[in-house]
PDB file of C-alpha atoms in Angstrom:
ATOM      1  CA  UNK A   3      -6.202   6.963 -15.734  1.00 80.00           C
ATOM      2  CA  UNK A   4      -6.663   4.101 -13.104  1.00 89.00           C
ATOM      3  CA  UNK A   5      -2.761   5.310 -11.731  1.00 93.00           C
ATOM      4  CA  UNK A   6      -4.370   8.691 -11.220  1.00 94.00           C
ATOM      5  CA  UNK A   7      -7.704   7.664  -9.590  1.00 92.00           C
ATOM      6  CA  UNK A   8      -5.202   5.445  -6.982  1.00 94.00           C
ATOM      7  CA  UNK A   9      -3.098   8.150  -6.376  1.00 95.00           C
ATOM      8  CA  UNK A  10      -6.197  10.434  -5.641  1.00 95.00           C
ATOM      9  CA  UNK A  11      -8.023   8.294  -3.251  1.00 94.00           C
ATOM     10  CA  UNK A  12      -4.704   7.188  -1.909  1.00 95.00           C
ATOM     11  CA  UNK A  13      -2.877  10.436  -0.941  1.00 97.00           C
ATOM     12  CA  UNK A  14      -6.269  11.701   0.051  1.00 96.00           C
ATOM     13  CA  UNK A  15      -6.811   8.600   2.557  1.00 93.00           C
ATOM     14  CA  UNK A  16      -2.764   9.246   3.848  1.00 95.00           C
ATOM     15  CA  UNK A  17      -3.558  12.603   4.488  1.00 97.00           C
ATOM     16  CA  UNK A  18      -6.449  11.632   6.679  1.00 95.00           C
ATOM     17  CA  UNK A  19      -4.794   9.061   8.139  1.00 91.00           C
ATOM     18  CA  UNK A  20      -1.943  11.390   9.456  1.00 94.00           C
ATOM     19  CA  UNK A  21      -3.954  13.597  10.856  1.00 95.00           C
ATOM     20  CA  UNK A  22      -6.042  10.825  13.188  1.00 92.00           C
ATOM     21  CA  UNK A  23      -2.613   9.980  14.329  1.00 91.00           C
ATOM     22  CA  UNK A  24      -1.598  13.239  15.354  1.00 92.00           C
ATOM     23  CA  UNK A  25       0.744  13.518  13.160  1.00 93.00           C
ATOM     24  CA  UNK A  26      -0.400  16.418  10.633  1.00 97.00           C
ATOM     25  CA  UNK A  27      -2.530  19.594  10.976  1.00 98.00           C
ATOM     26  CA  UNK A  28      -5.745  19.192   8.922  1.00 98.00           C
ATOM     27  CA  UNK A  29      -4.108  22.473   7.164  1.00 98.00           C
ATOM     28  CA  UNK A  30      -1.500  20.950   6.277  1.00 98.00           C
ATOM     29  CA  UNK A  31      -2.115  17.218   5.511  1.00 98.00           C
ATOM     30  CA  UNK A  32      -3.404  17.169   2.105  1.00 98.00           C
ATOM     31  CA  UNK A  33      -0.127  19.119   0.316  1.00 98.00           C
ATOM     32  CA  UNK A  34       1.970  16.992   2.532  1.00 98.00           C
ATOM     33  CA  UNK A  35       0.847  13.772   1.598  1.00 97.00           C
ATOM     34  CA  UNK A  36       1.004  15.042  -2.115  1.00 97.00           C
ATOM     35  CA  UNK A  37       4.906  15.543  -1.366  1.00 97.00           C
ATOM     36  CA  UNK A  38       5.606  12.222   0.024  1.00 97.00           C
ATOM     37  CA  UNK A  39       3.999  10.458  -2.972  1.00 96.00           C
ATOM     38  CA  UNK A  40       5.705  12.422  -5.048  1.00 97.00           C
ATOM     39  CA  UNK A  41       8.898  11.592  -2.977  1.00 97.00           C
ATOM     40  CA  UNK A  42       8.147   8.137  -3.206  1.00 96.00           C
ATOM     41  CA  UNK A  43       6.904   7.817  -7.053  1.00 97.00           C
ATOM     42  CA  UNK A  44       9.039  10.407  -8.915  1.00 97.00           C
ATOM     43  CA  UNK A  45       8.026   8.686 -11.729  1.00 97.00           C
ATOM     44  CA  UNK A  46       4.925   7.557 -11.301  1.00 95.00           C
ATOM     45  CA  UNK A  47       4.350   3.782 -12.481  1.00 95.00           C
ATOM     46  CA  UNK A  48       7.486   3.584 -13.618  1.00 96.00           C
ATOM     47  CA  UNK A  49       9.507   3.921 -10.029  1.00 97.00           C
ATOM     48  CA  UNK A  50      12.048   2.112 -10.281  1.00 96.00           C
ATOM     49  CA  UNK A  51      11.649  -1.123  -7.560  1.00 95.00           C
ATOM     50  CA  UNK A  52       8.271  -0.076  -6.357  1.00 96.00           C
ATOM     51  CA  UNK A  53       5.169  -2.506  -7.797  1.00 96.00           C
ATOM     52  CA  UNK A  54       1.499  -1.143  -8.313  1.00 96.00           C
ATOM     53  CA  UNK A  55      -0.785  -3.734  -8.571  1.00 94.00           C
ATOM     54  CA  UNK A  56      -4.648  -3.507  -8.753  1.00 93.00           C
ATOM     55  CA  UNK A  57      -6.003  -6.232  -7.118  1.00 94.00           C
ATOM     56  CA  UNK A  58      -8.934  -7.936  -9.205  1.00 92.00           C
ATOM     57  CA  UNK A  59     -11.414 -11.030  -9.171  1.00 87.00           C
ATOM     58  CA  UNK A  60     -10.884 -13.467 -11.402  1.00 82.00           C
ATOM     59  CA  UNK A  61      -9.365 -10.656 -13.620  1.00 79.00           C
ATOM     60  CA  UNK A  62     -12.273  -8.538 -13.957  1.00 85.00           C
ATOM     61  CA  UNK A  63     -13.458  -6.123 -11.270  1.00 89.00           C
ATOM     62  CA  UNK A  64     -11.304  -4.098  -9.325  1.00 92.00           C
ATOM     63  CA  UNK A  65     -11.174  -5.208  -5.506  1.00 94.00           C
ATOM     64  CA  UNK A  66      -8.366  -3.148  -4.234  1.00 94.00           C
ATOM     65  CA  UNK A  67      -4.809  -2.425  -4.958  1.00 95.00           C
ATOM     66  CA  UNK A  68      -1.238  -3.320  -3.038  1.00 96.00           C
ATOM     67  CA  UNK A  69       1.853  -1.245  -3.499  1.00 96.00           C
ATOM     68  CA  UNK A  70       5.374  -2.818  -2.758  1.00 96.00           C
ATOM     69  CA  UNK A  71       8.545  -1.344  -2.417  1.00 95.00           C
ATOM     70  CA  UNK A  72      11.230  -4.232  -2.893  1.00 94.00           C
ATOM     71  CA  UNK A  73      14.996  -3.264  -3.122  1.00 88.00           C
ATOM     72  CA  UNK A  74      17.309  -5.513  -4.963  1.00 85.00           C
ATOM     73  CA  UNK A  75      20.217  -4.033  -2.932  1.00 84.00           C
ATOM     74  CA  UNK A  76      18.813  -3.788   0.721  1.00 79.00           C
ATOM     75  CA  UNK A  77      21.219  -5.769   2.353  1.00 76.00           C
ATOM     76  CA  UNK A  78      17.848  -7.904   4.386  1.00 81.00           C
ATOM     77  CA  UNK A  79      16.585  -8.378   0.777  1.00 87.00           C
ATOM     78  CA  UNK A  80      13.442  -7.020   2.904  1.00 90.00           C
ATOM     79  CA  UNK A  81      10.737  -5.603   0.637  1.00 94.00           C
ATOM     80  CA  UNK A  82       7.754  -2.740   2.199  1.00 93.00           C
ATOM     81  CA  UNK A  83       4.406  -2.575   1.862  1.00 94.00           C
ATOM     82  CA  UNK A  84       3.651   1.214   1.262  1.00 95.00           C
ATOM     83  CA  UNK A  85      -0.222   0.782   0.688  1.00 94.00           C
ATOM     84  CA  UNK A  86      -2.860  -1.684   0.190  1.00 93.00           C
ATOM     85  CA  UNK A  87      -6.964  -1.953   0.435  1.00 91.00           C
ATOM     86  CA  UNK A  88      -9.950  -3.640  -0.650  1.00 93.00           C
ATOM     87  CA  UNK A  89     -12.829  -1.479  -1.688  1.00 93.00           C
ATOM     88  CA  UNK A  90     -15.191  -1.873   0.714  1.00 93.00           C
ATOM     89  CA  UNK A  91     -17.880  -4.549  -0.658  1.00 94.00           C
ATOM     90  CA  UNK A  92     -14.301  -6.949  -0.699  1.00 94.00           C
ATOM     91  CA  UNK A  93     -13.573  -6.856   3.075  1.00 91.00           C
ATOM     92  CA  UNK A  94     -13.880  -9.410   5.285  1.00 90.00           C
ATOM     93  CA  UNK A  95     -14.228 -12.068   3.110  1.00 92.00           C
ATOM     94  CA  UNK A  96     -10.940 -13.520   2.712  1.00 91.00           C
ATOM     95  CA  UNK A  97      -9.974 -11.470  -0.524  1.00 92.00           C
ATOM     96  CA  UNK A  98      -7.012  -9.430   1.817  1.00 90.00           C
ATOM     97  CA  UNK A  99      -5.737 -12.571   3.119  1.00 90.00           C
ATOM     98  CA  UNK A 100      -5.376 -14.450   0.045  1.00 93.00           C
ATOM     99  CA  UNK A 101      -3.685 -11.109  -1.649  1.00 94.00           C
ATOM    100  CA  UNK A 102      -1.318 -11.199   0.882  1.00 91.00           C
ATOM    101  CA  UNK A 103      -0.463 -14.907   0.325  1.00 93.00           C
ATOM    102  CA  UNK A 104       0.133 -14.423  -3.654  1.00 93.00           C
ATOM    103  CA  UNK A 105       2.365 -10.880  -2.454  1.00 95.00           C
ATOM    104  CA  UNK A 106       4.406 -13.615  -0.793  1.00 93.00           C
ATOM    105  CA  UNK A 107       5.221 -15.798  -3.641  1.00 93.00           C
ATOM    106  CA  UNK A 108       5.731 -12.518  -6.095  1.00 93.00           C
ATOM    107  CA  UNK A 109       8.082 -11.250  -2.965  1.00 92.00           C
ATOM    108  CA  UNK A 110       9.864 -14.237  -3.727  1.00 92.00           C
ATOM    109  CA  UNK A 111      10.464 -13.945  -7.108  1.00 92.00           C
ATOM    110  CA  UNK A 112      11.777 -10.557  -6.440  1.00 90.00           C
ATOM    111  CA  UNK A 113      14.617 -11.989  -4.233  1.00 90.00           C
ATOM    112  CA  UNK A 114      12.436 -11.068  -1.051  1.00 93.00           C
ATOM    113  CA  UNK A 115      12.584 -12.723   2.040  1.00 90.00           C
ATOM    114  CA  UNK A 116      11.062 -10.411   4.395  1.00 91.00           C
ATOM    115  CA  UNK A 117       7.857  -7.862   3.889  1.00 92.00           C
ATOM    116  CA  UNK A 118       7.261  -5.212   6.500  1.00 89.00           C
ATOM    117  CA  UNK A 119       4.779  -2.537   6.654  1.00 85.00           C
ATOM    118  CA  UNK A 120       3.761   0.477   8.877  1.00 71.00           C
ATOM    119  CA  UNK A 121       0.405  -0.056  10.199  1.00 62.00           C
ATOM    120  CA  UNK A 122      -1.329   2.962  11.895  1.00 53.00           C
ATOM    121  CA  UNK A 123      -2.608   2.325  16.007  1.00 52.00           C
ATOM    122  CA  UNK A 124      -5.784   3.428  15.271  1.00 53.00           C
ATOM    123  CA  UNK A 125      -6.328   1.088  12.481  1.00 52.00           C
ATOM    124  CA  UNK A 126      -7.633  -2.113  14.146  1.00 63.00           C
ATOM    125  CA  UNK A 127      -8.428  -3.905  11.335  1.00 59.00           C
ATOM    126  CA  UNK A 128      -5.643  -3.926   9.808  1.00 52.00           C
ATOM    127  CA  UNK A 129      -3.890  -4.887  12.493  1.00 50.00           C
ATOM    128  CA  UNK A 130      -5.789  -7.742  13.227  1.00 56.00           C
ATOM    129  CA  UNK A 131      -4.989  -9.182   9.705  1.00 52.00           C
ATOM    130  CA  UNK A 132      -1.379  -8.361   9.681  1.00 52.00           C
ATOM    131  CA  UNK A 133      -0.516 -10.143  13.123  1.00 55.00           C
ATOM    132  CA  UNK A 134      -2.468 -13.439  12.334  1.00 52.00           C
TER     133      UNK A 134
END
């Protein structure tokens, strides 16, 4: 149930995304989007390599989520960072920073030693975070 709701909001957000880039049609966004996450998670939580986490204080209530794509095999033993958001009470308060610190250390323990990520222009938060 909580897969579906992420996948949902997420493909849904994608799609819009896209399309402020210029890189879909509002027509054709939405069924796009549905095609590269189905691309990308043919089987759903259990893609092989890729990690769906929901992101939660002190265990309890859902903050976000973070979705990593780490390789065993790629030859950089470089991992990607498909998606990942705070809920919007949870931002700007340090909860995205500290995430991203605790993805490190997991990265690690996947055999990572680099984590890259596609970060739209028009997204200035984001990029903010991810070049400190």
């Amino acid at each position: 149930q909580e897969f579906q709701s992420y996948l949902a909001h997420s493909t849904k957000h994608y799609a819009e995304e896209k399309v402020k880039a210029g890189t879909w049609l509002p027509d054709e966004a939405p069924e796009l989007a549905e095609l590269a996450f189905n691309d990308l998670l043919p089987d759903g939580l259990e893609t092989a390599d890729h990690y769906l986490w929901t992101l939660t204080l002190d265990g309890k209530e859902n903050a976000g989520w973070l979705w990593l794509h780490a390789d065993p095999d790629h030859p950089q033993q470089d991992a990607f960072i498909y998606d990942f958001g705070l809920h919007p009470p949870f931002r700007g308060k340090g909860y995205a920073k500290e995430a991203l610190a605790r993805l490190e250390d997991k990265a690690k323990d996947l055999g990572v030693r680099k984590i890259s990520l596609h970060v739209f222009a028009h997204n200035e938060t984001a990029r903010k975070l991810y070049e400190k």
